[in-house]
Every structure is written in structure tokens, then in C-alpha cells.
PDB file of C-alpha atoms in Angstrom:
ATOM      1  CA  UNK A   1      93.529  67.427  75.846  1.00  0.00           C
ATOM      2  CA  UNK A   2      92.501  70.601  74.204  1.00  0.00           C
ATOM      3  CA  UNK A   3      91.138  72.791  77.481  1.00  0.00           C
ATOM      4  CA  UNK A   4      87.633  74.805  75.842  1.00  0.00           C
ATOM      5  CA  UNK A   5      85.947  77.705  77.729  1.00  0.00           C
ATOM      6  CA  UNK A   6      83.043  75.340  78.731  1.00  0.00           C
ATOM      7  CA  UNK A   7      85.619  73.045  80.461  1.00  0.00           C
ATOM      8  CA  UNK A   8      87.547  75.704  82.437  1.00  0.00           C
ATOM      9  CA  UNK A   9      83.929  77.201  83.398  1.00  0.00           C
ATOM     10  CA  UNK A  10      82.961  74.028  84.982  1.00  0.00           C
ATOM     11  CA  UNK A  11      86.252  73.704  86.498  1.00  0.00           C
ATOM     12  CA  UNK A  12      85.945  77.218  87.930  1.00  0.00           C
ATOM     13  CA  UNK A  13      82.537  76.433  89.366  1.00  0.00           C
ATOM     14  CA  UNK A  14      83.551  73.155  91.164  1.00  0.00           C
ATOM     15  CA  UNK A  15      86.539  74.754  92.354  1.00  0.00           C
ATOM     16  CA  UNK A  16      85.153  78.059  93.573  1.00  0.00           C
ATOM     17  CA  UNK A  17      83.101  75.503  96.054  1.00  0.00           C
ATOM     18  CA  UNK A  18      86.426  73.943  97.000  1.00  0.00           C
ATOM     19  CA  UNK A  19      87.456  77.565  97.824  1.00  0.00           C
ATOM     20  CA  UNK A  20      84.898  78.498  99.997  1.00  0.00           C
ATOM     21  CA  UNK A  21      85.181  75.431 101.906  1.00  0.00           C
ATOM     22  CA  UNK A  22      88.531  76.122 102.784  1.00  0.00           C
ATOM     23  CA  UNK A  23      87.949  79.298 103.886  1.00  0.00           C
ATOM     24  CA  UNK A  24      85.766  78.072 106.370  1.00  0.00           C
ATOM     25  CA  UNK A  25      87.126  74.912 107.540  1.00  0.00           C
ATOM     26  CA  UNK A  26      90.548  75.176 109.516  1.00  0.00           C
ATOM     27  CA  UNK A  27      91.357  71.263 109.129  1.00  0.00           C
ATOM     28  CA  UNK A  28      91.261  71.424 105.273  1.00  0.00           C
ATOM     29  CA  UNK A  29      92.953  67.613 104.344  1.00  0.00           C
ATOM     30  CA  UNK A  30      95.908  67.763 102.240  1.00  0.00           C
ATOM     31  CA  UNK A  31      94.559  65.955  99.796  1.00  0.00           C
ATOM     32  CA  UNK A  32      92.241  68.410  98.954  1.00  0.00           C
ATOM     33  CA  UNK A  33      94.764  71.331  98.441  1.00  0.00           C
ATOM     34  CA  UNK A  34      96.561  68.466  96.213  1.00  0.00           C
ATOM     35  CA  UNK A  35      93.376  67.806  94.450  1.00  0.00           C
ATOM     36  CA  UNK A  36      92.699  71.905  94.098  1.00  0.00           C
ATOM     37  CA  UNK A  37      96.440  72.590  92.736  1.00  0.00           C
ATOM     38  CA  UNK A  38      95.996  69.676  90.135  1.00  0.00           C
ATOM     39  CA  UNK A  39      92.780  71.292  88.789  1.00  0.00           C
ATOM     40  CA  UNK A  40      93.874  74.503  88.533  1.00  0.00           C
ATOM     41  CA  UNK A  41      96.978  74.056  87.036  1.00  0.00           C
ATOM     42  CA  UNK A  42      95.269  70.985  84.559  1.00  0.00           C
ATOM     43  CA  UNK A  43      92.287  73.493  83.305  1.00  0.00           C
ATOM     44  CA  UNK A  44      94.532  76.628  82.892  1.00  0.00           C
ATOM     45  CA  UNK A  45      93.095  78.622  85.355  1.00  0.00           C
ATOM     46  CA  UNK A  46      93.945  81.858  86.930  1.00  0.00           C
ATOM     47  CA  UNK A  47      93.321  84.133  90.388  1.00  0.00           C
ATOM     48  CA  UNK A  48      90.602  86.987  89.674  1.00  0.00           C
ATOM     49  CA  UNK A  49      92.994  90.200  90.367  1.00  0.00           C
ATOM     50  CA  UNK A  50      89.993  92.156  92.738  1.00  0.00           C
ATOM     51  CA  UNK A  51      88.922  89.264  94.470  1.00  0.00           C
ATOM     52  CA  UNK A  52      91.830  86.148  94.444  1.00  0.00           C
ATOM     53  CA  UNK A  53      89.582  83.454  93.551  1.00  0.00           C
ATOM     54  CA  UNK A  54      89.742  81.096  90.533  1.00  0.00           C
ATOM     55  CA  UNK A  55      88.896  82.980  87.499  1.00  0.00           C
ATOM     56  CA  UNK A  56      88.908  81.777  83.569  1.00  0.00           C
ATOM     57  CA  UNK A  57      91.306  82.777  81.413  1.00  0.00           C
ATOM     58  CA  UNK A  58      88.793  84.943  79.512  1.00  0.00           C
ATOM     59  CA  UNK A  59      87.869  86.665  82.989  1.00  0.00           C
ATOM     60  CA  UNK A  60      91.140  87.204  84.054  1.00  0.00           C
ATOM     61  CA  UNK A  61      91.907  88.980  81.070  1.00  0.00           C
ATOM     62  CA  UNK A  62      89.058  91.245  81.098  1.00  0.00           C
ATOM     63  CA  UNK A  63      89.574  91.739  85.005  1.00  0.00           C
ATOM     64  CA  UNK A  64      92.817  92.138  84.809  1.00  0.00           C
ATOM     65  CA  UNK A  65      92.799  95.234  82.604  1.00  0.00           C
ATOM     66  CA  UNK A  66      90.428  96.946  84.697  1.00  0.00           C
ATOM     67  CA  UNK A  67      92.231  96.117  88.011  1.00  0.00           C
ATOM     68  CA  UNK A  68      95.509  98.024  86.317  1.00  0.00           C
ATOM     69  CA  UNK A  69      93.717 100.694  84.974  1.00  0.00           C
ATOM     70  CA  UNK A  70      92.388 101.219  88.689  1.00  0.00           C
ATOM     71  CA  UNK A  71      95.644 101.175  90.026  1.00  0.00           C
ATOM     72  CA  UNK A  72      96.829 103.252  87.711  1.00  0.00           C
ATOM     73  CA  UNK A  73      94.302 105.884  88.233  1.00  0.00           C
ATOM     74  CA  UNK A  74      95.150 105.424  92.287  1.00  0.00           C
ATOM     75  CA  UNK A  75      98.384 105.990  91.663  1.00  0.00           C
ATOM     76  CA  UNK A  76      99.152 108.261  88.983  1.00  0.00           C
ATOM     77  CA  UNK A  77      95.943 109.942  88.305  1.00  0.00           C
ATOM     78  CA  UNK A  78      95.762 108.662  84.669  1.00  0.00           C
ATOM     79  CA  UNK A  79      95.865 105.189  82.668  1.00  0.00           C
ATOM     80  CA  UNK A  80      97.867 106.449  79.760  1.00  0.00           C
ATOM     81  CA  UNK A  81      98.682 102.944  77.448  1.00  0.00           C
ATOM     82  CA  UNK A  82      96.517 101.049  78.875  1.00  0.00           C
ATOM     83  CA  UNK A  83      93.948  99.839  75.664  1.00  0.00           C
TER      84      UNK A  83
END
């Protein structure tokens, strides 16, 4: 199955539910983690860098960029290669 950016958006919005609901339930069932995982790894997702929720593909590489050329500037005062 050929994953398209339609599919993973879905995906991330159904799952970004799942998220918050197990941040704010303590007794999350197993089956749910299990159901998460599957998702996740079936739809190609990925963790937003700033924030560590599920993220496209396409927003994790725009996101990710900025979140190194951030660091970068935190740590070294520049962003030299970063493009």
C-alpha cells in the first residue's frame, strides 16, 4: 500500500487524539499503545522535534530543520551548513 500525504494526515489526526488521551489517563490499556505503535509505524510517521508528538513526514522535515538550526544558534552562535 502506497502511504500518500492525505493518508498519513488522517493518521496523524486520529492519532494525535490517541496521544492526548494518554497523557491524561494513567490506566492507558495495552492494547491501545499496541494499536498506536502499529499506526505509526504502518503510515510512516514521525515525532515533531519541538513538541514530541506525531508529525508527517513532510512536517518533520520542515520542523526538523528549524529545530537544528535553533540548536545550533544555542549552541554555537551560528547555523553554518545548515540549507
Amino acid at each position: 500500500m502506497k502511504i500518500t500525504k492525505a493518508m498519513q494526515k488522517v493518521a496523524v489526526d486520529i492519532l494525535t487524539d490517541i496521544e492526548i488521551y494518554m497523557m491524561t489517563h494513567h490506566d492507558v490499556p495495552e492494547e491501545i499503545d499496541q494499536l498506536y505503535d502499529r499506526a505509526f509505524e504502518k503510515y510512516g510517521l514521525c515525532r515533531d522535534p519541538f513538541t514530541g508528538m506525531v508529525c508527517t513526514s513532510d512536517e518533520y522535515g520542515k520542523n526538523s530543520l528549524e529545530y537544528d538550526r535553533q540548536i545550533m544558534m544555542e549552541r554555537d552562535g551560528h547555523c553554518d551548513g545548515l540549507e
